[in-house]
PDB file of C-alpha atoms in Angstrom:
ATOM      1  CA  LYS A   1     -53.877 -87.817  22.417  1.00 72.00           C
ATOM      2  CA  ALA A   2     -54.889 -88.825  18.730  1.00 82.00           C
ATOM      3  CA  GLY A   3     -52.458 -88.863  15.790  1.00 93.00           C
ATOM      4  CA  VAL A   4     -52.140 -86.614  12.853  1.00 97.00           C
ATOM      5  CA  THR A   5     -54.964 -87.631  10.882  1.00 97.00           C
ATOM      6  CA  GLN A   6     -54.364 -87.769   7.024  1.00 97.00           C
ATOM      7  CA  THR A   7     -57.524 -87.754   4.406  1.00 96.00           C
ATOM      8  CA  PRO A   8     -58.127 -90.220   2.333  1.00 97.00           C
ATOM      9  CA  ARG A   9     -55.052 -92.685   2.385  1.00 96.00           C
ATOM     10  CA  TYR A  10     -55.896 -93.651  -1.498  1.00 97.00           C
ATOM     11  CA  LEU A  11     -56.687 -91.932  -4.239  1.00 97.00           C
ATOM     12  CA  ILE A  12     -56.525 -92.414  -8.006  1.00 98.00           C
ATOM     13  CA  LYS A  13     -56.713 -89.139 -10.656  1.00 97.00           C
ATOM     14  CA  THR A  14     -55.546 -88.742 -14.160  1.00 97.00           C
ATOM     15  CA  ARG A  15     -54.316 -86.314 -15.112  1.00 97.00           C
ATOM     16  CA  GLY A  16     -55.322 -82.347 -15.637  1.00 97.00           C
ATOM     17  CA  GLN A  17     -57.923 -82.741 -12.431  1.00 98.00           C
ATOM     18  CA  GLN A  18     -57.611 -81.005  -9.496  1.00 98.00           C
ATOM     19  CA  VAL A  19     -56.923 -82.269  -5.640  1.00 98.00           C
ATOM     20  CA  THR A  20     -57.282 -81.549  -2.034  1.00 98.00           C
ATOM     21  CA  LEU A  21     -55.638 -83.291   0.773  1.00 98.00           C
ATOM     22  CA  SER A  22     -56.860 -83.168   4.264  1.00 98.00           C
ATOM     23  CA  CYS A  23     -54.433 -83.238   7.992  1.00 98.00           C
ATOM     24  CA  SER A  24     -55.817 -83.005  11.172  1.00 98.00           C
ATOM     25  CA  PRO A  25     -52.715 -82.213  13.883  1.00 97.00           C
ATOM     26  CA  ILE A  26     -52.230 -83.544  17.242  1.00 95.00           C
ATOM     27  CA  SER A  27     -54.942 -81.503  19.680  1.00 93.00           C
ATOM     28  CA  GLY A  28     -52.404 -78.290  20.823  1.00 91.00           C
ATOM     29  CA  HIS A  29     -50.127 -78.359  17.731  1.00 92.00           C
ATOM     30  CA  ARG A  30     -50.370 -75.157  15.212  1.00 92.00           C
ATOM     31  CA  SER A  31     -47.888 -76.418  13.125  1.00 93.00           C
ATOM     32  CA  VAL A  32     -48.890 -78.015  10.041  1.00 96.00           C
ATOM     33  CA  SER A  33     -45.763 -79.150   7.823  1.00 96.00           C
ATOM     34  CA  TRP A  34     -46.535 -80.895   3.953  1.00 98.00           C
ATOM     35  CA  TYR A  35     -43.916 -83.259   2.133  1.00 97.00           C
ATOM     36  CA  GLN A  36     -43.998 -85.370  -0.963  1.00 98.00           C
ATOM     37  CA  GLN A  37     -42.261 -88.785  -0.443  1.00 97.00           C
ATOM     38  CA  THR A  38     -41.273 -90.269  -4.098  1.00 94.00           C
ATOM     39  CA  PRO A  39     -38.147 -93.165  -3.842  1.00 89.00           C
ATOM     40  CA  GLY A  40     -36.529 -90.766  -6.585  1.00 86.00           C
ATOM     41  CA  GLN A  41     -36.618 -88.031  -4.451  1.00 89.00           C
ATOM     42  CA  GLY A  42     -36.575 -89.185  -1.036  1.00 91.00           C
ATOM     43  CA  LEU A  43     -39.327 -87.084   1.170  1.00 95.00           C
ATOM     44  CA  GLN A  44     -39.949 -83.582  -0.213  1.00 96.00           C
ATOM     45  CA  PHE A  45     -41.108 -80.413   1.469  1.00 96.00           C
ATOM     46  CA  LEU A  46     -43.543 -78.717   0.352  1.00 97.00           C
ATOM     47  CA  PHE A  47     -45.016 -75.813   2.970  1.00 95.00           C
ATOM     48  CA  GLU A  48     -45.863 -74.957   6.335  1.00 95.00           C
ATOM     49  CA  TYR A  49     -48.565 -73.640   7.184  1.00 96.00           C
ATOM     50  CA  PHE A  50     -48.248 -72.037  11.660  1.00 94.00           C
ATOM     51  CA  SER A  51     -51.764 -70.056  12.624  1.00 93.00           C
ATOM     52  CA  GLU A  52     -53.763 -69.898   9.705  1.00 95.00           C
ATOM     53  CA  THR A  53     -50.750 -68.351   7.966  1.00 95.00           C
ATOM     54  CA  GLN A  54     -48.208 -70.131   6.106  1.00 95.00           C
ATOM     55  CA  ARG A  55     -44.932 -69.795   7.491  1.00 92.00           C
ATOM     56  CA  ASN A  56     -41.732 -71.335   5.016  1.00 92.00           C
ATOM     57  CA  LYS A  57     -42.502 -73.658   1.597  1.00 94.00           C
ATOM     58  CA  GLY A  58     -40.277 -75.285  -0.758  1.00 94.00           C
ATOM     59  CA  ASN A  59     -39.619 -76.021  -4.247  1.00 93.00           C
ATOM     60  CA  PHE A  60     -43.372 -76.836  -5.324  1.00 96.00           C
ATOM     61  CA  PRO A  61     -45.172 -75.003  -8.766  1.00 96.00           C
ATOM     62  CA  GLY A  62     -47.794 -72.792  -7.971  1.00 96.00           C
ATOM     63  CA  ARG A  63     -49.792 -76.752  -8.267  1.00 97.00           C
ATOM     64  CA  PHE A  64     -48.964 -77.029  -5.027  1.00 98.00           C
ATOM     65  CA  SER A  65     -51.080 -75.039  -2.939  1.00 97.00           C
ATOM     66  CA  GLY A  66     -52.208 -75.140   0.914  1.00 97.00           C
ATOM     67  CA  ARG A  67     -54.466 -73.489   3.646  1.00 97.00           C
ATOM     68  CA  GLN A  68     -54.903 -73.850   7.523  1.00 98.00           C
ATOM     69  CA  PHE A  69     -57.781 -73.423   9.507  1.00 97.00           C
ATOM     70  CA  SER A  70     -58.388 -71.721  12.001  1.00 96.00           C
ATOM     71  CA  ASN A  71     -58.655 -75.109  14.306  1.00 95.00           C
ATOM     72  CA  SER A  72     -55.125 -76.138  12.605  1.00 95.00           C
ATOM     73  CA  ARG A  73     -56.432 -78.080  10.754  1.00 97.00           C
ATOM     74  CA  SER A  74     -54.836 -77.896   6.837  1.00 98.00           C
ATOM     75  CA  GLU A  75     -55.692 -78.874   2.967  1.00 98.00           C
ATOM     76  CA  MET A  76     -53.411 -78.671   0.793  1.00 98.00           C
ATOM     77  CA  ASN A  77     -54.361 -79.052  -2.589  1.00 98.00           C
ATOM     78  CA  VAL A  78     -52.151 -80.042  -6.450  1.00 98.00           C
ATOM     79  CA  SER A  79     -54.304 -78.602  -9.173  1.00 96.00           C
ATOM     80  CA  THR A  80     -53.352 -79.553 -13.080  1.00 97.00           C
ATOM     81  CA  LEU A  81     -52.108 -82.619 -12.482  1.00 98.00           C
ATOM     82  CA  GLU A  82     -49.354 -84.277 -13.822  1.00 97.00           C
ATOM     83  CA  LEU A  83     -47.587 -87.755 -13.681  1.00 97.00           C
ATOM     84  CA  GLY A  84     -44.849 -86.645 -11.445  1.00 96.00           C
ATOM     85  CA  ASP A  85     -46.869 -85.765  -8.992  1.00 97.00           C
ATOM     86  CA  SER A  86     -47.878 -89.300  -8.497  1.00 97.00           C
ATOM     87  CA  ALA A  87     -46.480 -90.102  -4.593  1.00 97.00           C
ATOM     88  CA  LEU A  88     -47.022 -90.206  -1.093  1.00 97.00           C
ATOM     89  CA  TYR A  89     -48.020 -86.621   0.808  1.00 98.00           C
ATOM     90  CA  LEU A  90     -47.145 -86.779   4.148  1.00 98.00           C
ATOM     91  CA  CYS A  91     -49.076 -84.732   7.216  1.00 98.00           C
ATOM     92  CA  ALA A  92     -46.749 -83.463  10.319  1.00 96.00           C
ATOM     93  CA  SER A  93     -47.495 -81.883  13.124  1.00 95.00           C
ATOM     94  CA  ARG A  94     -45.268 -80.389  15.465  1.00 92.00           C
ATOM     95  CA  ASP A  95     -45.422 -78.215  18.683  1.00 86.00           C
ATOM     96  CA  ASP A  96     -44.268 -75.097  18.323  1.00 77.00           C
ATOM     97  CA  ARG A  97     -43.112 -73.796  21.668  1.00 76.00           C
ATOM     98  CA  GLY A  98     -39.475 -74.756  20.370  1.00 66.00           C
ATOM     99  CA  ALA A  99     -39.093 -78.560  20.215  1.00 72.00           C
ATOM    100  CA  GLU A 100     -38.785 -80.010  16.628  1.00 82.00           C
ATOM    101  CA  LYS A 101     -39.663 -83.049  16.515  1.00 88.00           C
ATOM    102  CA  LEU A 102     -42.341 -83.922  13.751  1.00 93.00           C
ATOM    103  CA  PHE A 103     -45.060 -85.796  14.450  1.00 95.00           C
ATOM    104  CA  PHE A 104     -46.264 -87.780  11.215  1.00 97.00           C
ATOM    105  CA  GLY A 105     -49.694 -89.286   9.836  1.00 97.00           C
ATOM    106  CA  SER A 106     -50.080 -92.427   7.547  1.00 96.00           C
ATOM    107  CA  GLY A 107     -49.821 -90.723   3.991  1.00 97.00           C
ATOM    108  CA  THR A 108     -52.155 -90.305   1.375  1.00 97.00           C
ATOM    109  CA  GLN A 109     -51.078 -91.912  -1.759  1.00 97.00           C
ATOM    110  CA  LEU A 110     -51.549 -90.309  -4.689  1.00 98.00           C
ATOM    111  CA  SER A 111     -52.093 -92.048  -8.176  1.00 97.00           C
ATOM    112  CA  VAL A 112     -51.967 -89.925 -11.350  1.00 98.00           C
ATOM    113  CA  LEU A 113     -53.220 -92.301 -14.779  1.00 96.00           C
TER     114      LEU A 113
ATOM    115  CA  GLN B   1     -29.351 -76.036  -1.696  1.00 67.00           C
ATOM    116  CA  LYS B   2     -29.333 -77.946   1.640  1.00 75.00           C
ATOM    117  CA  GLU B   3     -28.529 -80.784   1.050  1.00 90.00           C
ATOM    118  CA  VAL B   4     -28.325 -84.453   2.785  1.00 94.00           C
ATOM    119  CA  GLU B   5     -26.500 -87.454   1.324  1.00 95.00           C
ATOM    120  CA  GLN B   6     -26.750 -91.128   2.796  1.00 95.00           C
ATOM    121  CA  ASN B   7     -26.239 -94.118   1.320  1.00 90.00           C
ATOM    122  CA  SER B   8     -28.968 -95.585  -0.178  1.00 88.00           C
ATOM    123  CA  GLY B   9     -28.052 -98.981   1.117  1.00 89.00           C
ATOM    124  CA  PRO B  10     -28.937-101.558   1.453  1.00 95.00           C
ATOM    125  CA  LEU B  11     -26.761-102.170   4.542  1.00 97.00           C
ATOM    126  CA  SER B  12     -27.534-106.177   5.529  1.00 97.00           C
ATOM    127  CA  VAL B  13     -25.922-107.029   9.203  1.00 97.00           C
ATOM    128  CA  PRO B  14     -27.126-110.740  10.601  1.00 97.00           C
ATOM    129  CA  GLU B  15     -29.126-109.727  13.986  1.00 98.00           C
ATOM    130  CA  GLY B  16     -26.980-109.371  17.027  1.00 97.00           C
ATOM    131  CA  ALA B  17     -24.513-107.095  15.504  1.00 98.00           C
ATOM    132  CA  ILE B  18     -24.366-103.459  15.082  1.00 98.00           C
ATOM    133  CA  ALA B  19     -25.591-101.176  12.334  1.00 98.00           C
ATOM    134  CA  SER B  20     -23.318 -97.883  11.014  1.00 97.00           C
ATOM    135  CA  LEU B  21     -25.318 -95.471   8.973  1.00 98.00           C
ATOM    136  CA  ASN B  22     -23.802 -92.827   7.927  1.00 96.00           C
ATOM    137  CA  CYS B  23     -25.544 -89.812   6.574  1.00 96.00           C
ATOM    138  CA  THR B  24     -23.343 -86.413   5.510  1.00 96.00           C
ATOM    139  CA  TYR B  25     -24.820 -83.220   5.529  1.00 94.00           C
ATOM    140  CA  SER B  26     -24.079 -79.839   3.125  1.00 90.00           C
ATOM    141  CA  ASP B  27     -25.067 -76.835   5.454  1.00 83.00           C
ATOM    142  CA  ARG B  28     -23.158 -75.864   8.065  1.00 80.00           C
ATOM    143  CA  VAL B  29     -26.045 -73.741   9.499  1.00 81.00           C
ATOM    144  CA  SER B  30     -27.317 -76.655  10.203  1.00 84.00           C
ATOM    145  CA  GLN B  31     -27.803 -77.164  14.702  1.00 86.00           C
ATOM    146  CA  SER B  32     -29.979 -79.887  14.931  1.00 92.00           C
ATOM    147  CA  PHE B  33     -29.794 -82.748  13.395  1.00 95.00           C
ATOM    148  CA  PHE B  34     -32.426 -86.325  13.651  1.00 96.00           C
ATOM    149  CA  TRP B  35     -33.185 -89.371  12.629  1.00 97.00           C
ATOM    150  CA  TYR B  36     -36.310 -90.942  11.793  1.00 97.00           C
ATOM    151  CA  ARG B  37     -36.769 -94.779  11.167  1.00 98.00           C
ATOM    152  CA  GLN B  38     -39.220 -95.660   8.278  1.00 97.00           C
ATOM    153  CA  TYR B  39     -41.447 -99.073   8.137  1.00 97.00           C
ATOM    154  CA  SER B  40     -42.525-100.265   4.730  1.00 93.00           C
ATOM    155  CA  GLY B  41     -45.556 -98.535   3.962  1.00 91.00           C
ATOM    156  CA  LYS B  42     -45.183 -96.622   7.142  1.00 94.00           C
ATOM    157  CA  SER B  43     -44.888 -93.092   7.869  1.00 95.00           C
ATOM    158  CA  PRO B  44     -41.274 -91.977   9.785  1.00 96.00           C
ATOM    159  CA  GLU B  45     -41.160 -91.758  12.726  1.00 96.00           C
ATOM    160  CA  LEU B  46     -38.408 -89.604  15.040  1.00 95.00           C
ATOM    161  CA  ILE B  47     -36.060 -92.617  16.788  1.00 96.00           C
ATOM    162  CA  MET B  48     -33.300 -90.016  17.927  1.00 95.00           C
ATOM    163  CA  SER B  49     -32.107 -86.746  17.717  1.00 94.00           C
ATOM    164  CA  ILE B  50     -28.578 -84.911  18.525  1.00 95.00           C
ATOM    165  CA  TYR B  51     -28.150 -81.195  19.207  1.00 93.00           C
ATOM    166  CA  SER B  52     -23.727 -80.981  20.107  1.00 92.00           C
ATOM    167  CA  ASN B  53     -20.890 -82.601  19.412  1.00 94.00           C
ATOM    168  CA  GLY B  54     -20.730 -86.390  20.505  1.00 95.00           C
ATOM    169  CA  ASP B  55     -22.139 -88.923  21.103  1.00 96.00           C
ATOM    170  CA  LYS B  56     -25.888 -89.158  22.222  1.00 96.00           C
ATOM    171  CA  GLU B  57     -26.717 -92.334  23.431  1.00 97.00           C
ATOM    172  CA  ASP B  58     -30.948 -94.285  24.356  1.00 96.00           C
ATOM    173  CA  GLY B  59     -31.471 -98.127  24.634  1.00 97.00           C
ATOM    174  CA  ARG B  60     -29.509-100.134  22.049  1.00 97.00           C
ATOM    175  CA  PHE B  61     -29.559 -96.236  19.974  1.00 98.00           C
ATOM    176  CA  THR B  62     -26.041 -93.963  19.769  1.00 98.00           C
ATOM    177  CA  ALA B  63     -26.102 -91.120  17.751  1.00 97.00           C
ATOM    178  CA  GLN B  64     -22.830 -89.153  16.516  1.00 97.00           C
ATOM    179  CA  LEU B  65     -22.078 -85.881  15.243  1.00 96.00           C
ATOM    180  CA  ASN B  66     -19.008 -84.640  13.643  1.00 95.00           C
ATOM    181  CA  LYS B  67     -20.386 -80.768  13.438  1.00 93.00           C
ATOM    182  CA  ALA B  68     -16.527 -80.076  11.828  1.00 92.00           C
ATOM    183  CA  SER B  69     -16.808 -82.946   9.462  1.00 93.00           C
ATOM    184  CA  GLN B  70     -20.790 -82.518   8.745  1.00 93.00           C
ATOM    185  CA  TYR B  71     -21.039 -85.945   9.296  1.00 95.00           C
ATOM    186  CA  VAL B  72     -24.167 -87.713  11.005  1.00 97.00           C
ATOM    187  CA  SER B  73     -24.007 -90.885  12.349  1.00 97.00           C
ATOM    188  CA  LEU B  74     -26.486 -93.962  13.866  1.00 98.00           C
ATOM    189  CA  LEU B  75     -25.375 -96.881  15.568  1.00 98.00           C
ATOM    190  CA  ILE B  76     -27.376 -99.514  16.135  1.00 98.00           C
ATOM    191  CA  ARG B  77     -27.118-101.985  18.739  1.00 98.00           C
ATOM    192  CA  ASP B  78     -27.835-106.032  18.859  1.00 98.00           C
ATOM    193  CA  SER B  79     -29.484-104.947  16.093  1.00 98.00           C
ATOM    194  CA  GLN B  80     -33.171-106.962  15.334  1.00 97.00           C
ATOM    195  CA  PRO B  81     -35.120-108.130  12.754  1.00 97.00           C
ATOM    196  CA  SER B  82     -37.663-106.093  14.330  1.00 97.00           C
ATOM    197  CA  ASP B  83     -35.201-102.674  13.469  1.00 98.00           C
ATOM    198  CA  SER B  84     -35.610-103.524   9.402  1.00 98.00           C
ATOM    199  CA  ALA B  85     -36.439-100.187   7.734  1.00 97.00           C
ATOM    200  CA  THR B  86     -35.730 -97.469   6.092  1.00 97.00           C
ATOM    201  CA  TYR B  87     -33.430 -95.112   8.574  1.00 98.00           C
ATOM    202  CA  LEU B  88     -33.639 -90.981   7.019  1.00 97.00           C
ATOM    203  CA  CYS B  89     -31.202 -88.906   8.475  1.00 97.00           C
ATOM    204  CA  ALA B  90     -32.406 -85.143   8.171  1.00 95.00           C
ATOM    205  CA  ALA B  91     -31.043 -81.597   9.245  1.00 94.00           C
ATOM    206  CA  SER B  92     -32.531 -78.632  10.444  1.00 91.00           C
ATOM    207  CA  GLY B  93     -30.999 -74.369  11.301  1.00 83.00           C
ATOM    208  CA  GLY B  94     -33.276 -71.405  11.955  1.00 73.00           C
ATOM    209  CA  SER B  95     -36.478 -72.589  10.849  1.00 75.00           C
ATOM    210  CA  TYR B  96     -37.351 -75.193  12.899  1.00 77.00           C
ATOM    211  CA  ILE B  97     -38.156 -76.973   8.911  1.00 87.00           C
ATOM    212  CA  PRO B  98     -35.543 -79.931   8.667  1.00 91.00           C
ATOM    213  CA  THR B  99     -33.771 -80.992   5.376  1.00 93.00           C
ATOM    214  CA  PHE B 100     -34.051 -85.064   4.822  1.00 95.00           C
ATOM    215  CA  GLY B 101     -31.811 -87.121   3.454  1.00 95.00           C
ATOM    216  CA  ARG B 102     -33.152 -90.241   0.655  1.00 95.00           C
ATOM    217  CA  GLY B 103     -32.412 -92.360   3.462  1.00 95.00           C
ATOM    218  CA  THR B 104     -30.527 -96.117   4.304  1.00 96.00           C
ATOM    219  CA  SER B 105     -32.926 -98.655   3.938  1.00 97.00           C
ATOM    220  CA  LEU B 106     -31.598-101.643   6.810  1.00 98.00           C
ATOM    221  CA  ILE B 107     -31.707-104.990   6.214  1.00 98.00           C
ATOM    222  CA  VAL B 108     -31.364-107.254   9.088  1.00 98.00           C
ATOM    223  CA  HIS B 109     -30.711-111.080   8.769  1.00 96.00           C
ATOM    224  CA  PRO B 110     -31.831-113.606  11.195  1.00 91.00           C
TER     225      PRO B 110
END
């Protein structure tokens, strides 16, 4: 099986712009979670989608949003980018049949200038 | 607020030694505990999970859990330079959403 695929791998944006990141989970996995990773804060949970519905949400402002499509692929959008949004954004999929193991993608490194 | 605390390190051990990584968690509701390994520039990868008090062994890795003390540890026996990475401790309750610690950097020197 192919792993979790995230695109793009790198992004450079300027303040005020918006960005959309994409994630394709492992085939058969319906749960997709998004995390922000920074050296200072570590891995911070953004949100989780399951069967096209947001099931859990972390403590991030409304500028961070996401969605999931019927094929389980997910997108994350950040609007009105701020310098502090510079981070590695990781997507993880999970087999929802009771297993808690997260399979992470390679991430999207976002730099906001 | 759920918190998972780890010493950021770096923890430096010689090749062949035992590396001991520790983690504490604040939420008594947590039922599941995980250790992820993250190589520099790579994504985290699950190496151990533990759900019950006591020890769980898998090859050179042993996870230890003490729910009364809210303490989780990971022992790596016969440490190798290839074990050099950041180790992330995570805890989750019923939502399957783990809270991660900031990670401990491990350096195994020849």
